[in-house]
Coordinates of C-alpha atoms and ligand atoms in Angstrom, one line a residue:
X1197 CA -4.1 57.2 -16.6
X1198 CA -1.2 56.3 -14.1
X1199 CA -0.8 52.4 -14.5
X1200 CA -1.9 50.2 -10.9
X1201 CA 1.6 49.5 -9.2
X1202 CA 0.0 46.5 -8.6
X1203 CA 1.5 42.8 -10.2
X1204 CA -1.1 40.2 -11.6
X1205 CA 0.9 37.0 -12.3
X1206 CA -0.9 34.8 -14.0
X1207 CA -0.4 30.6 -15.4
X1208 CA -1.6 29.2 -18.6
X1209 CA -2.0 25.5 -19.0
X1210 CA -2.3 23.5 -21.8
X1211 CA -6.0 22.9 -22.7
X1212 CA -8.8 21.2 -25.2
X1213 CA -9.4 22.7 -28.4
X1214 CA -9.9 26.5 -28.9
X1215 CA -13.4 27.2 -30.6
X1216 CA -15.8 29.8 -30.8
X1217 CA -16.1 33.5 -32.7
X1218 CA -14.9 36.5 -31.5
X1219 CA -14.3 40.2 -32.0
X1220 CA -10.8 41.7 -30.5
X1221 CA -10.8 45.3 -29.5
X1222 CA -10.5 48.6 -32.1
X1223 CA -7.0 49.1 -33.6
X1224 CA -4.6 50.7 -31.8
X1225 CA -2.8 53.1 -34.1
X1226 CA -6.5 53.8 -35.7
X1227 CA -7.8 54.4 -32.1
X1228 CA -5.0 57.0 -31.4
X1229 CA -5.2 58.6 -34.7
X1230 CA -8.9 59.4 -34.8
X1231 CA -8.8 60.7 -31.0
X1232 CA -5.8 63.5 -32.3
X1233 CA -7.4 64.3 -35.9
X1234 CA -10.9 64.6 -34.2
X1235 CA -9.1 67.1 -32.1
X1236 CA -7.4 68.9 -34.9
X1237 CA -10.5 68.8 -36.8
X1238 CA -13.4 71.9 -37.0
X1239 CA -16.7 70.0 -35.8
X1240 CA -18.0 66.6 -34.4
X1241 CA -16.2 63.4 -35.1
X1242 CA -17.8 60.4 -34.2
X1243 CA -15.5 57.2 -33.4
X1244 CA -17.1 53.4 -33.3
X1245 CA -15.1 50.4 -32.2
X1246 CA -12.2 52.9 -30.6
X1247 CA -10.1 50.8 -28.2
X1248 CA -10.6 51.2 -24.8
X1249 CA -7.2 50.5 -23.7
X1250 CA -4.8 52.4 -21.5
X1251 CA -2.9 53.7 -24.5
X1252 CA -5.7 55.1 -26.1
X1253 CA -7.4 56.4 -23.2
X1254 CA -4.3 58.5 -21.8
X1255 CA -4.3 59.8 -25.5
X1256 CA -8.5 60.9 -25.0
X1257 CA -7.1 63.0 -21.8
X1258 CA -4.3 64.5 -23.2
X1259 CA -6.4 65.7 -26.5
X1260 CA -9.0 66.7 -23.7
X1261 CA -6.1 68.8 -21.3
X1262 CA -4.9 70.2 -25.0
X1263 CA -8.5 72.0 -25.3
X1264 CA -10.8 69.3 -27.3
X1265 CA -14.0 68.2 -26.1
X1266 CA -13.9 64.1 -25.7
X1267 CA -16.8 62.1 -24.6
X1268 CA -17.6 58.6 -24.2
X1269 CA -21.0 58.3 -25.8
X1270 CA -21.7 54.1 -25.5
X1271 CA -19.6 51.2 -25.9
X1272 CA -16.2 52.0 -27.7
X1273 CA -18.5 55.0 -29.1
X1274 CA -16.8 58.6 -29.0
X1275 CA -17.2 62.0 -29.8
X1276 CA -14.5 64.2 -30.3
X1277 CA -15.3 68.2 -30.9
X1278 CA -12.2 69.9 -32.1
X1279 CA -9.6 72.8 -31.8
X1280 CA -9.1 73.4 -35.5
X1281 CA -5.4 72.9 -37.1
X1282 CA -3.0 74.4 -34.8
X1283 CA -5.6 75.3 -32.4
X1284 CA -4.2 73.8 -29.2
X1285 CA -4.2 75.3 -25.5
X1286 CA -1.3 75.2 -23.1
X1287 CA -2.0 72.3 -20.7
X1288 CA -2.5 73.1 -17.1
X1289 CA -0.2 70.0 -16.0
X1290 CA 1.8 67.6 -17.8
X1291 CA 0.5 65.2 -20.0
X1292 CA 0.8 61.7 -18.8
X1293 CA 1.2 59.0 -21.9
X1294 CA 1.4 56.0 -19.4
X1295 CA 3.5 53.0 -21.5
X1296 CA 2.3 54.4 -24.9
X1297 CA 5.0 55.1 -27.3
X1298 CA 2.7 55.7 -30.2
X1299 CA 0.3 58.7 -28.0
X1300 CA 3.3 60.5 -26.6
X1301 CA 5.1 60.8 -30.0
X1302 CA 2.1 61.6 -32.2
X1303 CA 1.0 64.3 -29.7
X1304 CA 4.7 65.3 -29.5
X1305 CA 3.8 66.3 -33.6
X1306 CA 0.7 68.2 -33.2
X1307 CA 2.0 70.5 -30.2
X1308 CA 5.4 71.1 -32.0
X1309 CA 3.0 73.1 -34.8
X1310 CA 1.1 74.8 -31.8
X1311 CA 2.0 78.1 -29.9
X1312 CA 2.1 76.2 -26.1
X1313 CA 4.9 74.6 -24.6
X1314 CA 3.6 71.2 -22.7
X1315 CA 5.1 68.9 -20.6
X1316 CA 5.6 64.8 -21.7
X1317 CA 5.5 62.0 -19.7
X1318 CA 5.1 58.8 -19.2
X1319 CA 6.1 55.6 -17.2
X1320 CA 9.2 54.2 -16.5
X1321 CA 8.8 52.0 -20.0
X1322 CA 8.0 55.2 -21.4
X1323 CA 10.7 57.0 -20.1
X1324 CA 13.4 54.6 -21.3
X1325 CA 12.4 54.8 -24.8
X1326 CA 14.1 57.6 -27.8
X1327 CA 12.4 60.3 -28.0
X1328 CA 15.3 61.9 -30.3
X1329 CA 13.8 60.4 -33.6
X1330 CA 10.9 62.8 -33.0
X1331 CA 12.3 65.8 -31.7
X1332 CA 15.2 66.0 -34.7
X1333 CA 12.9 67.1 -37.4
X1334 CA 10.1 68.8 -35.1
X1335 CA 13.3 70.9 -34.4
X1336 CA 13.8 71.5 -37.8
X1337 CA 10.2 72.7 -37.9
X1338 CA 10.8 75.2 -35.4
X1339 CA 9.7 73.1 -32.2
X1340 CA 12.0 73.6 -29.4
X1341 CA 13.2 71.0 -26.3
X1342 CA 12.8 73.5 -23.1
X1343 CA 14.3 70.5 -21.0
X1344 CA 14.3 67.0 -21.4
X1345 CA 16.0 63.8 -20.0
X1346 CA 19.4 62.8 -21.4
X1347 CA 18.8 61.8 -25.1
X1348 CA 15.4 63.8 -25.4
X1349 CA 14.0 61.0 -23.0
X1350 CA 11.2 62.1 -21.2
X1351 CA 9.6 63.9 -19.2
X1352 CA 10.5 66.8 -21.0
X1353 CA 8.9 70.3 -22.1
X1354 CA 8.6 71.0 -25.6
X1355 CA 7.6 74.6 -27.1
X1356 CA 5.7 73.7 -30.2
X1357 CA 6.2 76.7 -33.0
X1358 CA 5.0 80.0 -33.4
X1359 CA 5.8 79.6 -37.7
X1360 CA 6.6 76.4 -38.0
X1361 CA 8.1 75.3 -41.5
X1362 CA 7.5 72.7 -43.7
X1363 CA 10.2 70.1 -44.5
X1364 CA 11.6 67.3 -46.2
X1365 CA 12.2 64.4 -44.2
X1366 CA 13.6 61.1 -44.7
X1367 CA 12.8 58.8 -41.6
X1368 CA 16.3 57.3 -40.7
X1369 CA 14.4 54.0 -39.4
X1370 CA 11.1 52.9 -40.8
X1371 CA 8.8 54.5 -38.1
X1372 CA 5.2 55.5 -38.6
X1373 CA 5.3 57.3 -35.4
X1374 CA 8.0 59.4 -36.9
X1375 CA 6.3 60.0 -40.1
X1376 CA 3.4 60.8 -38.2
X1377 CA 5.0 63.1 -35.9
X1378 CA 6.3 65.2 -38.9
X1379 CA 3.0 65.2 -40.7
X1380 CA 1.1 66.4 -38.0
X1381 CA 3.3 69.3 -37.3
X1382 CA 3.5 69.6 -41.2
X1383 CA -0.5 70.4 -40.8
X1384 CA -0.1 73.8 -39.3
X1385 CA 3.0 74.7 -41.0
X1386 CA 2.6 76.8 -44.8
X1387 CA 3.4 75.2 -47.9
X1388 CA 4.5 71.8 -48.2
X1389 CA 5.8 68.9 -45.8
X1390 CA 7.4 65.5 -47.3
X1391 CA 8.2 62.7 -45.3
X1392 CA 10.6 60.1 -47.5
X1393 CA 10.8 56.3 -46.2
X1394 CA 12.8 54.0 -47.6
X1395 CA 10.8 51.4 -46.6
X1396 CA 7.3 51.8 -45.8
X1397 CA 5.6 51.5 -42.9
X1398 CA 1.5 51.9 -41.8
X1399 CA -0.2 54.3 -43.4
X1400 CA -3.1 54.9 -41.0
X1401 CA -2.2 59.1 -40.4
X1402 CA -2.1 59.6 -44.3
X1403 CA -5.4 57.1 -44.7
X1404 CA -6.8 59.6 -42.2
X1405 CA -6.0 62.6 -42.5
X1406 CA -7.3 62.3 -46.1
X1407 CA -10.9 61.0 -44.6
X1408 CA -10.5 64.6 -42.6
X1409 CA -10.1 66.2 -45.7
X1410 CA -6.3 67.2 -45.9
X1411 CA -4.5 66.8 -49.5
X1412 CA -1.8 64.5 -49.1
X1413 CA -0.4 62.1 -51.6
X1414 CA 1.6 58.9 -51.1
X1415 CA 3.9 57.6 -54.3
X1416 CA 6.4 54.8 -54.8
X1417 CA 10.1 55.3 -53.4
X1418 CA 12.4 53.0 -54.7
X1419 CA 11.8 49.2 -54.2
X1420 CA 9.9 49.4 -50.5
X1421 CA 9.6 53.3 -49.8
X1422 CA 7.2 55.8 -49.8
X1423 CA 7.4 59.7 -50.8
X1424 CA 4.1 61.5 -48.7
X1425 CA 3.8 65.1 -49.5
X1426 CA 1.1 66.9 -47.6
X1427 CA -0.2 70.6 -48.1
X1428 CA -0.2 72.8 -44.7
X1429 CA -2.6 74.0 -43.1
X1430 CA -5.8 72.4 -44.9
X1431 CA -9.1 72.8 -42.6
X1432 CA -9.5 69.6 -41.1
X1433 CA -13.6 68.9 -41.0
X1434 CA -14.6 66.3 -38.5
X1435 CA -15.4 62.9 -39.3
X1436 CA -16.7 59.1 -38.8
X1437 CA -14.4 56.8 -38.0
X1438 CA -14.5 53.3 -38.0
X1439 CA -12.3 50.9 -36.2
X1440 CA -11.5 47.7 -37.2
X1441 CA -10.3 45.1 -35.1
X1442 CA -6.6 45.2 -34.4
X1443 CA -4.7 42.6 -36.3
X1444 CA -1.7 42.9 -33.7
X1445 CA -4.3 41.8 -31.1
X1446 CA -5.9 39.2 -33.3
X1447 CA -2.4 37.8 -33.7
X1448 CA -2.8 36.1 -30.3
X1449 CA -5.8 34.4 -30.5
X1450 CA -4.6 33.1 -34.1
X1451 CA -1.6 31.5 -32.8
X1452 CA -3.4 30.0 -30.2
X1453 CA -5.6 28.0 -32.5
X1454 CA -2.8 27.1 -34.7
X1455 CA -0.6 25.4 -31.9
X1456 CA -3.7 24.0 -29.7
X1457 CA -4.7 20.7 -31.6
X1458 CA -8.0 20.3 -33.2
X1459 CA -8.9 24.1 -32.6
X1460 CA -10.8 26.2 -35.2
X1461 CA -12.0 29.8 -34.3
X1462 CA -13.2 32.6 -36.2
X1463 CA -12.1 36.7 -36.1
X1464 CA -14.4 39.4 -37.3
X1465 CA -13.6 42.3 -38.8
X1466 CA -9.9 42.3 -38.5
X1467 CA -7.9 45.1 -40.5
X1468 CA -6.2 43.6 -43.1
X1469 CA -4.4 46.8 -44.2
X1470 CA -1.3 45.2 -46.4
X1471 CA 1.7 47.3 -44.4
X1472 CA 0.1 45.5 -41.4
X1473 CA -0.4 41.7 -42.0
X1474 CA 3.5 40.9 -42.4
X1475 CA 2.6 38.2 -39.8
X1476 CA -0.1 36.4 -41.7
X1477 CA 1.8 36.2 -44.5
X1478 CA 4.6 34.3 -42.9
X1479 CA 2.2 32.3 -40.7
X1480 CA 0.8 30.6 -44.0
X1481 CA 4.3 30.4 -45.1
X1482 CA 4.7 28.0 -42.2
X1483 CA 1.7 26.3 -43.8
X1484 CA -0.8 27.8 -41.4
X1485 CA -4.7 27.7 -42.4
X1486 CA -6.2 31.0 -42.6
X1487 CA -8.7 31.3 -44.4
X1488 CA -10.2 35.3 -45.0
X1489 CA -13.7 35.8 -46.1
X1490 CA -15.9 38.7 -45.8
X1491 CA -13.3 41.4 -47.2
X1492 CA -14.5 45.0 -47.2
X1493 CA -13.8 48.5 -46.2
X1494 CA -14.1 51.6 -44.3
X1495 CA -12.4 54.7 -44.8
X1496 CA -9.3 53.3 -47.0
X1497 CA -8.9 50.8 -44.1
X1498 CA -9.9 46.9 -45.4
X1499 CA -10.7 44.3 -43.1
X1500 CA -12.3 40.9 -43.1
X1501 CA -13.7 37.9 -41.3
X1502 CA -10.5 35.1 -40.5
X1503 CA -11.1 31.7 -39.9
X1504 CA -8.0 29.5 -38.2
X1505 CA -7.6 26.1 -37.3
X1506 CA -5.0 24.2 -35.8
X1507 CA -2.0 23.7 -38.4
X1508 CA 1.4 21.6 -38.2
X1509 CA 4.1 24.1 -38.9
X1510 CA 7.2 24.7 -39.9
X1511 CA 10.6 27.0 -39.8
X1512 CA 10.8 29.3 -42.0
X1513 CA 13.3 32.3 -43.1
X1514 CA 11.4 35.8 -42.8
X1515 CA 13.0 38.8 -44.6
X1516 CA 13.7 42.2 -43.0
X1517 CA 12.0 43.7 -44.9
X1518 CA 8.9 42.2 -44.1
X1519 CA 9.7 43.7 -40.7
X1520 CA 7.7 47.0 -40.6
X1521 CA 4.3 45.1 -41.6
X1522 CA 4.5 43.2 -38.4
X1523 CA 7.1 45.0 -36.0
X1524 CA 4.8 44.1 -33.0
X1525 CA 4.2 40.8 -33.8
X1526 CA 7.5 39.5 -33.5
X1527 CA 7.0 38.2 -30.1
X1528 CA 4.4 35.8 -30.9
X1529 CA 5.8 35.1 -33.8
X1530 CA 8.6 33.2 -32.1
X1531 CA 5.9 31.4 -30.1
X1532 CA 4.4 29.9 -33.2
X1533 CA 7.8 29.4 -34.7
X1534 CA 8.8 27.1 -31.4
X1535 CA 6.2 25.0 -31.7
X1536 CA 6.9 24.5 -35.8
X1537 CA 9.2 21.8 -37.0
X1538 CA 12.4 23.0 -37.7
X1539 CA 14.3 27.1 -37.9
X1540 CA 12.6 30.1 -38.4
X1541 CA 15.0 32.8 -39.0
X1542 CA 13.7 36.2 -38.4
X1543 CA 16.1 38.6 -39.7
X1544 CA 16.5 42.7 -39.2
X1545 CA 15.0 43.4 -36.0
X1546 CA 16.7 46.2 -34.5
X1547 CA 13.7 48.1 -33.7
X1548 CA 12.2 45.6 -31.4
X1549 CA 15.4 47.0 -28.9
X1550 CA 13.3 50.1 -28.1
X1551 CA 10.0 49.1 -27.9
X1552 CA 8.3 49.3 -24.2
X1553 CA 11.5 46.6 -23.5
X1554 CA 14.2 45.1 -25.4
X1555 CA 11.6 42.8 -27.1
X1556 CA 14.7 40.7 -29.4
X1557 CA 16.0 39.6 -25.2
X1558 CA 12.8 39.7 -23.6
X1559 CA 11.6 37.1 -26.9
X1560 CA 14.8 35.3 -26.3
X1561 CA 14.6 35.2 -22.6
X1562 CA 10.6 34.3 -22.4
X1563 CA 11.6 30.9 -25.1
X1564 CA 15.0 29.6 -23.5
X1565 CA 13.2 29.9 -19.5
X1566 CA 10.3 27.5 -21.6
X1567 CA 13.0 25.1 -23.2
X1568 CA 13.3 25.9 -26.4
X1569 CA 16.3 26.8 -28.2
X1570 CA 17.3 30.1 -29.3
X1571 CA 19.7 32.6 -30.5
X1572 CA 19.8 36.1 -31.3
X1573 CA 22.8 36.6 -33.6
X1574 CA 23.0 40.4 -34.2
X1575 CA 20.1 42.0 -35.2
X1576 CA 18.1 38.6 -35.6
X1577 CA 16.5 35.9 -33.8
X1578 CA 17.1 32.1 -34.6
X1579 CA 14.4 29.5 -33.2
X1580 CA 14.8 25.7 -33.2
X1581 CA 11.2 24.8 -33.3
X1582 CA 11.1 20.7 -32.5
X1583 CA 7.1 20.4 -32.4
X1584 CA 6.6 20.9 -29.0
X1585 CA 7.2 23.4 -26.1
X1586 CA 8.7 21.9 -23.1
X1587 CA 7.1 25.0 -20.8
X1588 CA 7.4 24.9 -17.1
X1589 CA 9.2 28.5 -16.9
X1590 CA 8.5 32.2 -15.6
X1591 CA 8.4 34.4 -18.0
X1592 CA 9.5 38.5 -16.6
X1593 CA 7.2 40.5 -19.0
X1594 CA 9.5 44.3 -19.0
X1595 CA 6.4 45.9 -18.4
X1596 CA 5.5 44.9 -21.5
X1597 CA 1.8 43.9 -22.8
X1598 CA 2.7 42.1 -26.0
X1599 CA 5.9 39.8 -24.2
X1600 CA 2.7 38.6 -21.6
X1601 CA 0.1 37.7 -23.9
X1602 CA 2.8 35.7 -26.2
X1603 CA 3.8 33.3 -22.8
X1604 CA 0.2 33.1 -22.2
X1605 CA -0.3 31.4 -25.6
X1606 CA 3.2 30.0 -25.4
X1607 CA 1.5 28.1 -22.4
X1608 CA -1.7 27.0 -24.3
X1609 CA 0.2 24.2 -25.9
X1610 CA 3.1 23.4 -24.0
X1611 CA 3.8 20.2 -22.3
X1612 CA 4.0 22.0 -19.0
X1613 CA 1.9 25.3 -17.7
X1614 CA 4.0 28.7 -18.6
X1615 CA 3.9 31.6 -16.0
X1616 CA 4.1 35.5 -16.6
X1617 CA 5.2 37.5 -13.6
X1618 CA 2.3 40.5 -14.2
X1619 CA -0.4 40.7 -16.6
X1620 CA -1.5 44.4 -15.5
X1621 CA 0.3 45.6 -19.0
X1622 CA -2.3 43.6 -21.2
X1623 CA -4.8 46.1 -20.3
X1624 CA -2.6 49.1 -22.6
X1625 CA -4.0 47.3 -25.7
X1626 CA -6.3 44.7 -24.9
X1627 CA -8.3 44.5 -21.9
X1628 CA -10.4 41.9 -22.7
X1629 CA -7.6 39.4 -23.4
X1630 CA -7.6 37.3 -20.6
X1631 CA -11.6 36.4 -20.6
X1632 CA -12.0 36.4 -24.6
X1633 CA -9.2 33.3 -24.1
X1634 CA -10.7 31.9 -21.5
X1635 CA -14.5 32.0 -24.1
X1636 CA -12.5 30.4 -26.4
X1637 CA -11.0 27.4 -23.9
X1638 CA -7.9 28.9 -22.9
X1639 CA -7.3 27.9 -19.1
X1640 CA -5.5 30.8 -17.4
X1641 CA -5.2 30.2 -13.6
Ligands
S3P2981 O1 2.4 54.4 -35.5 C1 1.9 53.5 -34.8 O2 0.7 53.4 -34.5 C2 2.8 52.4 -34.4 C3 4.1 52.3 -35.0 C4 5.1 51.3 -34.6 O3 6.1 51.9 -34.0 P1 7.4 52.6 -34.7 O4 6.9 53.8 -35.4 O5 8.3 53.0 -33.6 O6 7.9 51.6 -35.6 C5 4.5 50.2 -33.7 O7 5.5 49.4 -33.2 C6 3.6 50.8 -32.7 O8 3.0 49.7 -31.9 C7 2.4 51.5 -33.3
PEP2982 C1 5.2 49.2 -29.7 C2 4.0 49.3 -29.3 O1 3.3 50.4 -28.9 P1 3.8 51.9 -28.6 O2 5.1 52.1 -29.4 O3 2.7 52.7 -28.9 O4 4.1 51.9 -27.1 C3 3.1 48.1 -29.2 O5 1.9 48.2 -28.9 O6 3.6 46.9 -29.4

């Protein structure tokens, strides 16, 4: 899906307490995975809850061009018939991945164990980002770069491989989309594929690709790592999937009804997977109230039922190597920190450079154009939180969902309204976001 060139600026004003119950859309990461096992799987897998969101749905067409069957059967309900483990065709055109980082570089894995070449693109976000990271070890596994932008960026042509080999691989940065890329080549190639992080990061492809059947073991590395072996070439046997609500969607709503006095609203079903919920554990560190009830589980993936009401924070240092547990949720993050009483420190970001923008400037620029204070000092980003957001700026979103929906809450609270330039990002990962606030008592003009 070719994003609308179209701009959608938006204003949030500070309003009455947040209330109400909600449900925010299907994880993301789960939504892609179960779209690209389905279609490595032999049979029918059936998908509740899948995200409808631009990311997700440019993944659906690219599994579909790549020979799966995909169809939207109801609400969030899908039905993916597969190819079988290595079973891919050549696409007749390029596949298009839009602003999705996470599609383009997990598809990138399951052609580079296919016979095809196929073409990768994506949008000018898209087109900025590394693609090196993935194409080093699919390399390794035999994949080959046909052509390619300067630095592997894309578009570019990969041949996936006719024998591809299984390796051992240690992620140089913690990157699930990495270690995802290698184990899903590692799924057509003989014998066995290890991926070795030294500090872990989500675990949704290995959570999966077990419910599909595959053998694959995960074992402590050191203090933070993981060593994941998985055996080639497994038959994949299609599956029900699940999704739970995404807790890097939830986060938004949540800091809403912390910094908006008096508010108190309820999540279902949010995914409380630990290597995602780095940012709730630091929000009750500020001494944020949320409360989790309703805990259970599908498919190795927990989630539960959050309760949130309006708390009087404050700074607080967060570690880097909390980092991969909430690398998208940095952003907001700072929000919440700005309107705490006193520093948060946020320490060993240097991932958030090459996400769909610079997030650690984009973060910096969206809270010093509102009046608050802040510094980024190397790889990490000061805030001097003072209780209150003076507001009143316009914040330039990068083409960047996550960097719009943070001013947007920024501006729920702040003394004066908070613009965003375009909200027509929001709807890669959240569609909904703009009238589930406004249920809730957000006013967005
Ligand atoms: O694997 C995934 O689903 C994702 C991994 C993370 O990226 P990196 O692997 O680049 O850290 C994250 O930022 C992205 O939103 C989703
Ligand atoms: C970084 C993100 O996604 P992706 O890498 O898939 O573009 C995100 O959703 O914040």
């Amino acid at each position: 899906m070719t994003h609308s060139d179209q701009t959608r600026p938006l204003q949030s004003r500070a309003s009455g307490p947040l209330t109400g119950k909600v449900r925010v859309p299907g994880d993301k990461s789960i939504s892609h995975r179960a779209l690209i096992l389905g279609a490595l799987a032999v049979g029918e897998t059936r998908i509740s809850g899948l995200l409808e969101g631009e990311d997700v749905l440019n993944t659906a067409k690219s599994m579909q061009a790549l020979g799966a069957r995909v169809e939207r059967t109801g609400d969030f309900a899908w039905k993916v018939n597969g190819v079988g483990v290595a079973g891919f065709a050549p696409p007749k055109a390029p596949l298009d991945f839009g602003n999705s980082g996470t599609g383009c570089r997990l598809v990138m894995g399951a052609v580079a164990g296919c016979p095809i070449s196929a073409v990768f693109d994506g949008d000018a976000s898209l087109r900025s980002r590394p693609m090196r990271r993935i194409l080093d070890p699919l390399e390794k596994m035999g994949a080959k770069v046909i052509s390619g932008g300067e630095g592997g960026r894309l578009p570019l042509t990969l041949q996936g491989a006719r024998d591809p080999l299984p390796i051992v691989y240690t992620t140089p940065v913690a990157s699930a989309q990495i270690k995802s890329a290698v184990l899903l080549a590692g799924l057509a190639a003989p014998g066995t594929t290890t991926v070795i992080e030294t500090e872990a990061s989500r675990d949704h492809t290995e959570l999966m690709l077990k419910h599909f059947g595959a053998d694959i073991s995960s074992a402590q590395e050191g203090t933070h790592g993981r060593r994941i072996t998985l055996k080639g070439q497994p038959e994949l046997h299609g599956a029900t999937v699940v999704v739970p609500a995404d807790p890097s969607s939830a986060a938004f709503p949540v800091v809403a009804a912390l910094i908006v006095e008096g508010s108190d609203v309820v999540l279902s079903d949010v995914m409380t997977n630990p290597l995602r919920t780095g940012l709730f554990t630091t929000l009750r560190e500020m001494g944020a109230s949320i409360e989790e009830s309703e805990a259970r589980g599908d498919a190795g993936e927990p989630m539960a039922r959050l309760r949130v009401r309006a708390s009087k924070l404050r700074g607080v240092e967060v570690p880097p190597e909390r980092a991969p547990s909430m690398i998208d949720e940095y952003l907001v993050l700072a929000v919440a920190a700005s309107f705490a009483e006193g520093t948060t420190i946020m320490r060993g970001l240097h991932e958030l450079r090459v996400k769909e923008s610079d997030r650690l400037e984009a973060t910096a620029a969206m809270l010093r154009v509102n009046g608050v204070k802040v510094e980024v000092s190397g790889d990490d980003l000061i805030v001097e939180g003072r209780g209150h957001v003076p507001g009143g700026g316009t914040v330039a979103t990068h083409m960047d969902h996550r960097i719009a929906m943070s001013a947007l809450v920024m501006g729920c609270a702040s003394d004066q309204p908070v613009s965003v330039d375009d909200t027509a990002f929001i709807a890669t990962s959240f569609p909904d976001f703009i009238p589930m606030m406004r249920s809730l008592g957000a006013e967005f003009s």
